[in-house]
């Protein structure tokens, strides 16, 4: 093939071969999609996946799904969408520095929480409790991109993106370096921004953070995030794994444990979570008994043999916080009582 006949995609794939690390995932070596598609003449496969995720309905719904604070009084608290964007930014910074595939990294980061429930982990706990099949948001994220988006057609993403999405939690084992970057960036992001939100909400002050952690990581959120990102890059340079130094990793885990004690189980922060869980349980129970009221695209898998409990979980997990509250009100609160 002559240079004149080389597509933009092929030129970009050639650039990857020449520039990216030997440990990076090359677009031209992807294991491909479940359903074959003709390659795009402009975008390599992972860039195309990134675009599909960015434009899908599930991604847009993240703007009204809880991160930590339920219905906070203020415009600057994180939502599941802003969390996702911060994970993406951190992951891309690390990927660029290590000469990994930024498109693959970004696609995994943008898609990792697509299956998250309304009301954050409170909704996840509720569905996991009531469904006989259990519920894990990482597995649901994979189900969203494989089965639920585009009216049951799925997004037909590459194997590497799907692998990174389903393995983004701590217990996951991503097969690519890019997936490993996202898995660690997810921790860095929520530790950083959840503390920032807790300080903004008056739950914590900077001086509450243990002295040893501040001595090792820094005296501000920005300094701590910068320290951890730098450490990952230095520790992972020219190595076949993504890691941190033992000192920084210990401090990060100590900071995470501190956040669990002071924020994630704090009764002030979690005051309404039991109500949210009861709401999710009630919605699940209602639609389990009224399957005929589910939207056609959600109901289709049930008509094709999928267990009704799984299909109802799909519908409830898809809901944004506002839609869940409105639906609950319409189902259970007399209209004359609704303010």
mmCIF file of C-alpha atoms in Angstrom:
data_model
loop_
_atom_site.group_PDB
_atom_site.id
_atom_site.type_symbol
_atom_site.label_atom_id
_atom_site.label_comp_id
_atom_site.label_asym_id
_atom_site.label_seq_id
_atom_site.Cartn_x
_atom_site.Cartn_y
_atom_site.Cartn_z
ATOM 1 C CA UNK A 1 0.000 0.000 0.000
ATOM 2 C CA UNK A 2 1.425 3.388 -0.946
ATOM 3 C CA UNK A 3 1.542 6.324 1.438
ATOM 4 C CA UNK A 4 -1.083 8.089 -0.656
ATOM 5 C CA UNK A 5 -3.515 5.211 -0.102
ATOM 6 C CA UNK A 6 -2.841 4.884 3.617
ATOM 7 C CA UNK A 7 -5.871 5.852 5.707
ATOM 8 C CA UNK A 8 -5.648 8.168 8.692
ATOM 9 C CA UNK A 9 -6.404 5.202 10.950
ATOM 10 C CA UNK A 10 -3.548 3.199 9.493
ATOM 11 C CA UNK A 11 -1.190 6.153 9.930
ATOM 12 C CA UNK A 12 -2.220 6.424 13.592
ATOM 13 C CA UNK A 13 -1.729 2.700 14.076
ATOM 14 C CA UNK A 14 1.740 3.019 12.582
ATOM 15 C CA UNK A 15 2.495 5.862 14.996
ATOM 16 C CA UNK A 16 1.460 3.617 17.892
ATOM 17 C CA UNK A 17 3.831 0.889 16.723
ATOM 18 C CA UNK A 18 6.718 3.347 16.514
ATOM 19 C CA UNK A 19 6.091 5.394 19.649
ATOM 20 C CA UNK A 20 4.191 3.475 22.322
ATOM 21 C CA UNK A 21 5.838 1.344 24.963
ATOM 22 C CA UNK A 22 6.420 -2.326 24.234
ATOM 23 C CA UNK A 23 3.964 -2.993 27.079
ATOM 24 C CA UNK A 24 1.187 -0.875 25.554
ATOM 25 C CA UNK A 25 -1.886 -2.287 23.840
ATOM 26 C CA UNK A 26 -1.665 -1.532 20.131
ATOM 27 C CA UNK A 27 -4.909 -0.820 18.319
ATOM 28 C CA UNK A 28 -3.895 -2.999 15.384
ATOM 29 C CA UNK A 29 -3.426 -5.990 17.721
ATOM 30 C CA UNK A 30 -6.801 -5.761 19.455
ATOM 31 C CA UNK A 31 -8.665 -9.027 19.936
ATOM 32 C CA UNK A 32 -11.557 -7.266 18.242
ATOM 33 C CA UNK A 33 -15.293 -7.090 18.739
ATOM 34 C CA UNK A 34 -17.878 -9.809 19.321
ATOM 35 C CA UNK A 35 -19.544 -8.778 16.061
ATOM 36 C CA UNK A 36 -17.259 -7.926 13.186
ATOM 37 C CA UNK A 37 -17.358 -4.386 11.824
ATOM 38 C CA UNK A 38 -15.443 -2.780 9.014
ATOM 39 C CA UNK A 39 -12.626 -0.641 10.485
ATOM 40 C CA UNK A 40 -13.111 3.124 10.446
ATOM 41 C CA UNK A 41 -10.858 4.950 7.998
ATOM 42 C CA UNK A 42 -10.145 7.702 10.542
ATOM 43 C CA UNK A 43 -10.294 6.288 14.079
ATOM 44 C CA UNK A 44 -8.401 3.301 15.525
ATOM 45 C CA UNK A 45 -10.560 0.777 17.361
ATOM 46 C CA UNK A 46 -10.077 2.116 20.904
ATOM 47 C CA UNK A 47 -10.779 5.703 19.883
ATOM 48 C CA UNK A 48 -13.973 4.507 18.262
ATOM 49 C CA UNK A 49 -14.913 2.699 21.486
ATOM 50 C CA UNK A 50 -14.239 5.842 23.506
ATOM 51 C CA UNK A 51 -16.575 7.812 21.249
ATOM 52 C CA UNK A 52 -19.343 5.207 21.542
ATOM 53 C CA UNK A 53 -19.214 5.326 25.329
ATOM 54 C CA UNK A 54 -19.161 9.115 25.421
ATOM 55 C CA UNK A 55 -22.304 9.327 23.270
ATOM 56 C CA UNK A 56 -24.351 6.562 24.913
ATOM 57 C CA UNK A 57 -27.388 7.151 27.142
ATOM 58 C CA UNK A 58 -25.877 5.419 30.165
ATOM 59 C CA UNK A 59 -22.997 7.878 30.173
ATOM 60 C CA UNK A 60 -25.357 10.857 30.185
ATOM 61 C CA UNK A 61 -27.322 9.429 33.113
ATOM 62 C CA UNK A 62 -24.193 9.500 35.286
ATOM 63 C CA UNK A 63 -24.681 13.255 35.711
ATOM 64 C CA UNK A 64 -27.559 12.545 38.096
ATOM 65 C CA UNK A 65 -26.202 9.567 40.006
ATOM 66 C CA UNK A 66 -24.737 9.910 43.477
ATOM 67 C CA UNK A 67 -21.017 9.657 44.120
ATOM 68 C CA UNK A 68 -20.947 9.917 47.956
ATOM 69 C CA UNK A 69 -23.229 12.730 49.074
ATOM 70 C CA UNK A 70 -26.944 12.106 48.514
ATOM 71 C CA UNK A 71 -28.764 15.221 47.247
ATOM 72 C CA UNK A 72 -26.082 17.620 48.557
ATOM 73 C CA UNK A 73 -26.836 21.298 49.092
ATOM 74 C CA UNK A 74 -24.379 22.801 46.653
ATOM 75 C CA UNK A 75 -23.372 22.808 43.009
ATOM 76 C CA UNK A 76 -19.769 21.710 43.454
ATOM 77 C CA UNK A 77 -20.093 18.223 44.928
ATOM 78 C CA UNK A 78 -19.092 15.339 42.709
ATOM 79 C CA UNK A 79 -21.576 13.166 40.885
ATOM 80 C CA UNK A 80 -20.872 9.801 39.301
ATOM 81 C CA UNK A 81 -20.216 11.664 36.036
ATOM 82 C CA UNK A 82 -17.642 14.082 37.441
ATOM 83 C CA UNK A 83 -15.990 11.156 39.243
ATOM 84 C CA UNK A 84 -15.736 9.368 35.902
ATOM 85 C CA UNK A 85 -14.179 12.407 34.237
ATOM 86 C CA UNK A 86 -11.630 12.766 37.031
ATOM 87 C CA UNK A 87 -10.697 9.088 36.759
ATOM 88 C CA UNK A 88 -10.233 9.605 33.027
ATOM 89 C CA UNK A 89 -8.005 12.647 33.509
ATOM 90 C CA UNK A 90 -5.763 10.924 36.057
ATOM 91 C CA UNK A 91 -5.555 7.751 33.998
ATOM 92 C CA UNK A 92 -4.683 9.613 30.803
ATOM 93 C CA UNK A 93 -1.931 11.542 32.589
ATOM 94 C CA UNK A 94 -0.356 8.283 33.732
ATOM 95 C CA UNK A 95 -0.877 6.563 30.381
ATOM 96 C CA UNK A 96 0.721 9.424 28.443
ATOM 97 C CA UNK A 97 3.752 9.531 30.728
ATOM 98 C CA UNK A 98 4.252 5.768 30.422
ATOM 99 C CA UNK A 99 3.590 5.773 26.646
ATOM 100 C CA UNK A 100 0.566 3.516 26.987
ATOM 101 C CA UNK A 101 -2.492 3.672 24.737
ATOM 102 C CA UNK A 102 -4.427 6.776 25.799
ATOM 103 C CA UNK A 103 -7.492 5.907 23.721
ATOM 104 C CA UNK A 104 -7.867 2.515 25.397
ATOM 105 C CA UNK A 105 -7.203 4.030 28.818
ATOM 106 C CA UNK A 106 -9.815 6.720 28.297
ATOM 107 C CA UNK A 107 -12.423 4.304 26.941
ATOM 108 C CA UNK A 108 -12.088 2.052 29.995
ATOM 109 C CA UNK A 109 -12.181 5.031 32.361
ATOM 110 C CA UNK A 110 -15.281 6.558 30.778
ATOM 111 C CA UNK A 111 -17.096 3.216 30.785
ATOM 112 C CA UNK A 112 -16.108 1.800 34.153
ATOM 113 C CA UNK A 113 -19.153 3.031 36.119
ATOM 114 C CA UNK A 114 -21.874 2.892 33.448
ATOM 115 C CA UNK A 115 -23.673 0.190 35.426
ATOM 116 C CA UNK A 116 -23.728 2.060 38.714
ATOM 117 C CA UNK A 117 -27.056 2.371 40.474
ATOM 118 C CA UNK A 118 -28.961 5.437 41.632
ATOM 119 C CA UNK A 119 -27.783 6.621 45.070
ATOM 120 C CA UNK A 120 -24.295 5.228 44.607
ATOM 121 C CA UNK A 121 -23.216 2.241 46.658
ATOM 122 C CA UNK A 122 -26.452 2.419 48.699
ATOM 123 C CA UNK A 123 -28.394 1.416 45.592
ATOM 124 C CA UNK A 124 -25.838 -1.264 44.788
ATOM 125 C CA UNK A 125 -26.147 -2.771 48.283
ATOM 126 C CA UNK A 126 -29.937 -2.786 48.002
ATOM 127 C CA UNK A 127 -30.007 -4.605 44.650
ATOM 128 C CA UNK A 128 -27.337 -7.045 45.781
ATOM 129 C CA UNK A 129 -29.457 -7.825 48.829
ATOM 130 C CA UNK A 130 -32.805 -8.367 47.095
ATOM 131 C CA UNK A 131 -31.752 -10.062 43.866
ATOM 132 C CA UNK A 132 -31.134 -13.811 44.089
ATOM 133 C CA UNK A 133 -28.420 -13.341 41.458
ATOM 134 C CA UNK A 134 -26.669 -10.604 43.403
ATOM 135 C CA UNK A 135 -25.567 -7.311 41.926
ATOM 136 C CA UNK A 136 -22.080 -5.889 41.339
ATOM 137 C CA UNK A 137 -21.767 -2.583 39.521
ATOM 138 C CA UNK A 138 -18.642 -3.568 37.568
ATOM 139 C CA UNK A 139 -20.436 -6.590 36.135
ATOM 140 C CA UNK A 140 -23.457 -4.419 35.410
ATOM 141 C CA UNK A 141 -21.240 -1.937 33.564
ATOM 142 C CA UNK A 142 -20.153 -4.770 31.300
ATOM 143 C CA UNK A 143 -23.780 -5.823 30.826
ATOM 144 C CA UNK A 144 -24.685 -2.246 29.866
ATOM 145 C CA UNK A 145 -22.149 -2.099 27.041
ATOM 146 C CA UNK A 146 -22.742 -5.675 25.877
ATOM 147 C CA UNK A 147 -26.517 -6.094 26.222
ATOM 148 C CA UNK A 148 -28.463 -3.004 27.237
ATOM 149 C CA UNK A 149 -27.307 -0.008 25.229
ATOM 150 C CA UNK A 150 -28.764 0.805 21.810
ATOM 151 C CA UNK A 151 -32.074 -0.941 22.577
ATOM 152 C CA UNK A 152 -30.492 -4.282 23.362
ATOM 153 C CA UNK A 153 -27.815 -4.253 20.673
ATOM 154 C CA UNK A 154 -25.003 -3.143 22.960
ATOM 155 C CA UNK A 155 -22.071 -0.983 21.915
ATOM 156 C CA UNK A 156 -20.043 -3.878 20.467
ATOM 157 C CA UNK A 157 -16.847 -2.662 22.129
ATOM 158 C CA UNK A 158 -13.449 -4.252 21.750
ATOM 159 C CA UNK A 159 -12.407 -7.087 24.048
ATOM 160 C CA UNK A 160 -9.749 -4.947 25.770
ATOM 161 C CA UNK A 161 -12.189 -2.193 26.736
ATOM 162 C CA UNK A 162 -14.706 -4.678 28.081
ATOM 163 C CA UNK A 163 -11.976 -6.455 30.046
ATOM 164 C CA UNK A 164 -10.880 -3.177 31.631
ATOM 165 C CA UNK A 165 -14.438 -2.194 32.555
ATOM 166 C CA UNK A 166 -15.333 -5.427 34.318
ATOM 167 C CA UNK A 167 -11.978 -5.580 36.134
ATOM 168 C CA UNK A 168 -11.770 -1.991 37.391
ATOM 169 C CA UNK A 169 -12.434 -2.780 41.048
ATOM 170 C CA UNK A 170 -9.726 -3.649 43.572
ATOM 171 C CA UNK A 171 -10.285 -7.396 43.233
ATOM 172 C CA UNK A 172 -10.180 -7.213 39.431
ATOM 173 C CA UNK A 173 -7.251 -8.377 37.326
ATOM 174 C CA UNK A 174 -7.159 -6.358 34.108
ATOM 175 C CA UNK A 175 -5.372 -8.020 31.213
ATOM 176 C CA UNK A 176 -3.877 -4.795 29.848
ATOM 177 C CA UNK A 177 -1.593 -2.166 31.302
ATOM 178 C CA UNK A 178 -4.225 0.423 30.412
ATOM 179 C CA UNK A 179 -6.818 -1.461 32.459
ATOM 180 C CA UNK A 180 -4.404 -1.556 35.388
ATOM 181 C CA UNK A 181 -3.919 2.199 35.115
ATOM 182 C CA UNK A 182 -7.675 2.814 35.308
ATOM 183 C CA UNK A 183 -8.064 0.412 38.226
ATOM 184 C CA UNK A 184 -5.543 2.399 40.274
ATOM 185 C CA UNK A 185 -6.694 5.798 38.996
ATOM 186 C CA UNK A 186 -10.210 5.030 40.220
ATOM 187 C CA UNK A 187 -8.876 4.776 43.795
ATOM 188 C CA UNK A 188 -6.810 7.925 43.496
ATOM 189 C CA UNK A 189 -9.777 9.849 42.128
ATOM 190 C CA UNK A 190 -12.328 8.908 44.763
ATOM 191 C CA UNK A 191 -9.892 9.281 47.664
ATOM 192 C CA UNK A 192 -8.980 12.745 46.412
ATOM 193 C CA UNK A 193 -12.375 14.108 45.483
ATOM 194 C CA UNK A 194 -14.370 12.474 48.287
ATOM 195 C CA UNK A 195 -12.043 14.142 50.805
ATOM 196 C CA UNK A 196 -12.404 17.441 48.983
ATOM 197 C CA UNK A 197 -16.192 17.116 49.143
ATOM 198 C CA UNK A 198 -16.042 16.112 52.828
ATOM 199 C CA UNK A 199 -13.995 19.219 53.627
ATOM 200 C CA UNK A 200 -16.378 21.366 51.579
ATOM 201 C CA UNK A 201 -19.305 19.861 53.489
ATOM 202 C CA UNK A 202 -17.772 20.508 56.900
ATOM 203 C CA UNK A 203 -17.344 16.807 57.673
ATOM 204 C CA UNK A 204 -13.543 17.071 57.844
ATOM 205 C CA UNK A 205 -10.822 19.664 58.005
ATOM 206 C CA UNK A 206 -7.340 19.319 56.584
ATOM 207 C CA UNK A 207 -5.940 19.095 60.113
ATOM 208 C CA UNK A 208 -8.063 15.985 60.815
ATOM 209 C CA UNK A 209 -5.922 13.957 58.409
ATOM 210 C CA UNK A 210 -3.303 12.002 60.372
ATOM 211 C CA UNK A 211 0.046 13.770 60.534
ATOM 212 C CA UNK A 212 1.992 10.809 59.137
ATOM 213 C CA UNK A 213 -0.181 10.714 56.019
ATOM 214 C CA UNK A 214 0.240 14.445 55.452
ATOM 215 C CA UNK A 215 3.963 14.172 56.005
ATOM 216 C CA UNK A 216 4.251 11.482 53.325
ATOM 217 C CA UNK A 217 1.664 12.596 50.767
ATOM 218 C CA UNK A 218 1.306 16.336 51.295
ATOM 219 C CA UNK A 219 -0.694 18.996 53.114
ATOM 220 C CA UNK A 220 -3.368 19.568 50.469
ATOM 221 C CA UNK A 221 -5.546 17.499 48.168
ATOM 222 C CA UNK A 222 -3.678 18.755 45.117
ATOM 223 C CA UNK A 223 -0.299 17.903 46.638
ATOM 224 C CA UNK A 224 -1.428 14.418 47.634
ATOM 225 C CA UNK A 225 -2.858 13.611 44.222
ATOM 226 C CA UNK A 226 0.257 14.921 42.505
ATOM 227 C CA UNK A 227 2.483 12.869 44.802
ATOM 228 C CA UNK A 228 0.601 9.641 44.125
ATOM 229 C CA UNK A 229 0.440 10.150 40.355
ATOM 230 C CA UNK A 230 4.160 10.900 40.200
ATOM 231 C CA UNK A 231 4.923 7.835 42.292
ATOM 232 C CA UNK A 232 2.923 5.549 39.991
ATOM 233 C CA UNK A 233 4.717 6.893 36.928
ATOM 234 C CA UNK A 234 8.194 6.569 38.459
ATOM 235 C CA UNK A 235 7.468 3.123 39.923
ATOM 236 C CA UNK A 236 6.007 1.787 36.664
ATOM 237 C CA UNK A 237 8.450 3.245 34.153
ATOM 238 C CA UNK A 238 9.662 0.575 31.705
ATOM 239 C CA UNK A 239 8.074 -2.206 33.739
ATOM 240 C CA UNK A 240 5.385 -4.753 32.781
ATOM 241 C CA UNK A 241 3.059 -3.711 35.605
ATOM 242 C CA UNK A 242 1.444 -0.612 37.132
ATOM 243 C CA UNK A 243 2.469 -0.142 40.734
ATOM 244 C CA UNK A 244 3.352 2.259 43.541
ATOM 245 C CA UNK A 245 6.301 2.385 45.906
ATOM 246 C CA UNK A 246 5.653 0.602 49.193
ATOM 247 C CA UNK A 247 5.817 3.860 51.180
ATOM 248 C CA UNK A 248 3.299 5.742 49.038
ATOM 249 C CA UNK A 249 1.007 2.749 48.669
ATOM 250 C CA UNK A 250 0.885 2.311 52.442
ATOM 251 C CA UNK A 251 0.059 5.977 52.944
ATOM 252 C CA UNK A 252 -2.615 5.807 50.252
ATOM 253 C CA UNK A 253 -4.234 2.783 51.909
ATOM 254 C CA UNK A 254 -3.996 4.492 55.307
ATOM 255 C CA UNK A 255 -5.719 7.527 53.810
ATOM 256 C CA UNK A 256 -8.391 5.287 52.293
ATOM 257 C CA UNK A 257 -8.969 3.614 55.677
ATOM 258 C CA UNK A 258 -9.218 7.057 57.284
ATOM 259 C CA UNK A 259 -11.843 8.053 54.726
ATOM 260 C CA UNK A 260 -13.866 4.928 55.440
ATOM 261 C CA UNK A 261 -13.883 5.669 59.161
ATOM 262 C CA UNK A 262 -14.573 9.366 58.936
ATOM 263 C CA UNK A 263 -16.661 9.759 55.771
ATOM 264 C CA UNK A 264 -17.977 6.586 54.152
ATOM 265 C CA UNK A 265 -19.635 5.332 57.360
ATOM 266 C CA UNK A 266 -20.177 8.766 58.896
ATOM 267 C CA UNK A 267 -23.823 9.002 60.089
ATOM 268 C CA UNK A 268 -24.039 12.634 58.938
ATOM 269 C CA UNK A 269 -22.958 11.749 55.407
ATOM 270 C CA UNK A 270 -25.005 8.560 55.319
ATOM 271 C CA UNK A 271 -28.121 9.839 57.084
ATOM 272 C CA UNK A 272 -30.407 9.247 54.107
ATOM 273 C CA UNK A 273 -28.819 6.089 52.738
ATOM 274 C CA UNK A 274 -31.200 3.715 54.509
ATOM 275 C CA UNK A 275 -34.100 5.606 52.959
ATOM 276 C CA UNK A 276 -32.467 5.342 49.543
ATOM 277 C CA UNK A 277 -31.919 1.603 49.982
ATOM 278 C CA UNK A 278 -35.555 1.079 50.982
ATOM 279 C CA UNK A 279 -36.623 3.062 47.934
ATOM 280 C CA UNK A 280 -34.528 0.914 45.604
ATOM 281 C CA UNK A 281 -35.818 -2.269 47.233
ATOM 282 C CA UNK A 282 -39.394 -1.061 46.838
ATOM 283 C CA UNK A 283 -38.880 -0.245 43.147
ATOM 284 C CA UNK A 284 -37.312 -3.652 42.559
ATOM 285 C CA UNK A 285 -40.229 -5.390 44.321
ATOM 286 C CA UNK A 286 -42.842 -3.415 42.426
ATOM 287 C CA UNK A 287 -41.480 -4.134 38.956
ATOM 288 C CA UNK A 288 -40.883 -7.763 39.821
ATOM 289 C CA UNK A 289 -44.660 -7.994 40.259
ATOM 290 C CA UNK A 290 -45.514 -5.687 37.347
ATOM 291 C CA UNK A 291 -43.172 -6.755 34.558
ATOM 292 C CA UNK A 292 -45.633 -5.541 31.939
ATOM 293 C CA UNK A 293 -44.915 -1.944 32.960
ATOM 294 C CA UNK A 294 -41.253 -2.133 31.980
ATOM 295 C CA UNK A 295 -40.136 -0.314 28.814
ATOM 296 C CA UNK A 296 -40.062 -2.501 25.713
ATOM 297 C CA UNK A 297 -36.282 -2.430 25.299
ATOM 298 C CA UNK A 298 -35.762 -3.466 28.927
ATOM 299 C CA UNK A 299 -38.436 -6.161 28.754
ATOM 300 C CA UNK A 300 -37.060 -7.735 25.567
ATOM 301 C CA UNK A 301 -34.393 -9.908 27.308
ATOM 302 C CA UNK A 302 -37.101 -11.319 29.608
ATOM 303 C CA UNK A 303 -39.238 -12.274 26.631
ATOM 304 C CA UNK A 304 -36.165 -13.959 25.164
ATOM 305 C CA UNK A 305 -35.583 -16.054 28.284
ATOM 306 C CA UNK A 306 -33.578 -13.856 30.665
ATOM 307 C CA UNK A 307 -34.486 -14.212 34.362
ATOM 308 C CA UNK A 308 -36.983 -11.580 35.432
ATOM 309 C CA UNK A 309 -34.900 -10.674 38.499
ATOM 310 C CA UNK A 310 -31.978 -9.735 36.251
ATOM 311 C CA UNK A 311 -34.191 -7.682 33.947
ATOM 312 C CA UNK A 312 -35.729 -5.762 36.844
ATOM 313 C CA UNK A 313 -32.229 -5.071 38.190
ATOM 314 C CA UNK A 314 -31.348 -3.690 34.755
ATOM 315 C CA UNK A 315 -34.229 -1.241 34.892
ATOM 316 C CA UNK A 316 -33.721 -0.057 38.466
ATOM 317 C CA UNK A 317 -29.938 0.196 38.103
ATOM 318 C CA UNK A 318 -30.397 2.313 34.959
ATOM 319 C CA UNK A 319 -32.383 4.933 36.874
ATOM 320 C CA UNK A 320 -30.894 8.274 37.803
ATOM 321 C CA UNK A 321 -31.451 9.520 41.349
ATOM 322 C CA UNK A 322 -34.177 11.934 40.233
ATOM 323 C CA UNK A 323 -35.964 9.383 38.096
ATOM 324 C CA UNK A 324 -35.929 6.838 40.935
ATOM 325 C CA UNK A 325 -37.388 9.375 43.368
ATOM 326 C CA UNK A 326 -40.058 10.514 40.909
ATOM 327 C CA UNK A 327 -40.998 6.923 40.048
ATOM 328 C CA UNK A 328 -41.241 6.000 43.726
ATOM 329 C CA UNK A 329 -43.461 9.011 44.398
ATOM 330 C CA UNK A 330 -45.760 8.155 41.510
ATOM 331 C CA UNK A 331 -46.066 4.551 42.630
ATOM 332 C CA UNK A 332 -46.406 4.916 46.393
ATOM 333 C CA UNK A 333 -47.382 8.461 47.390
ATOM 334 C CA UNK A 334 -50.941 9.745 46.838
ATOM 335 C CA UNK A 335 -50.839 12.647 44.419
ATOM 336 C CA UNK A 336 -52.648 15.004 46.815
ATOM 337 C CA UNK A 337 -49.775 14.495 49.299
ATOM 338 C CA UNK A 338 -47.027 15.248 46.868
ATOM 339 C CA UNK A 339 -45.627 18.736 47.278
#
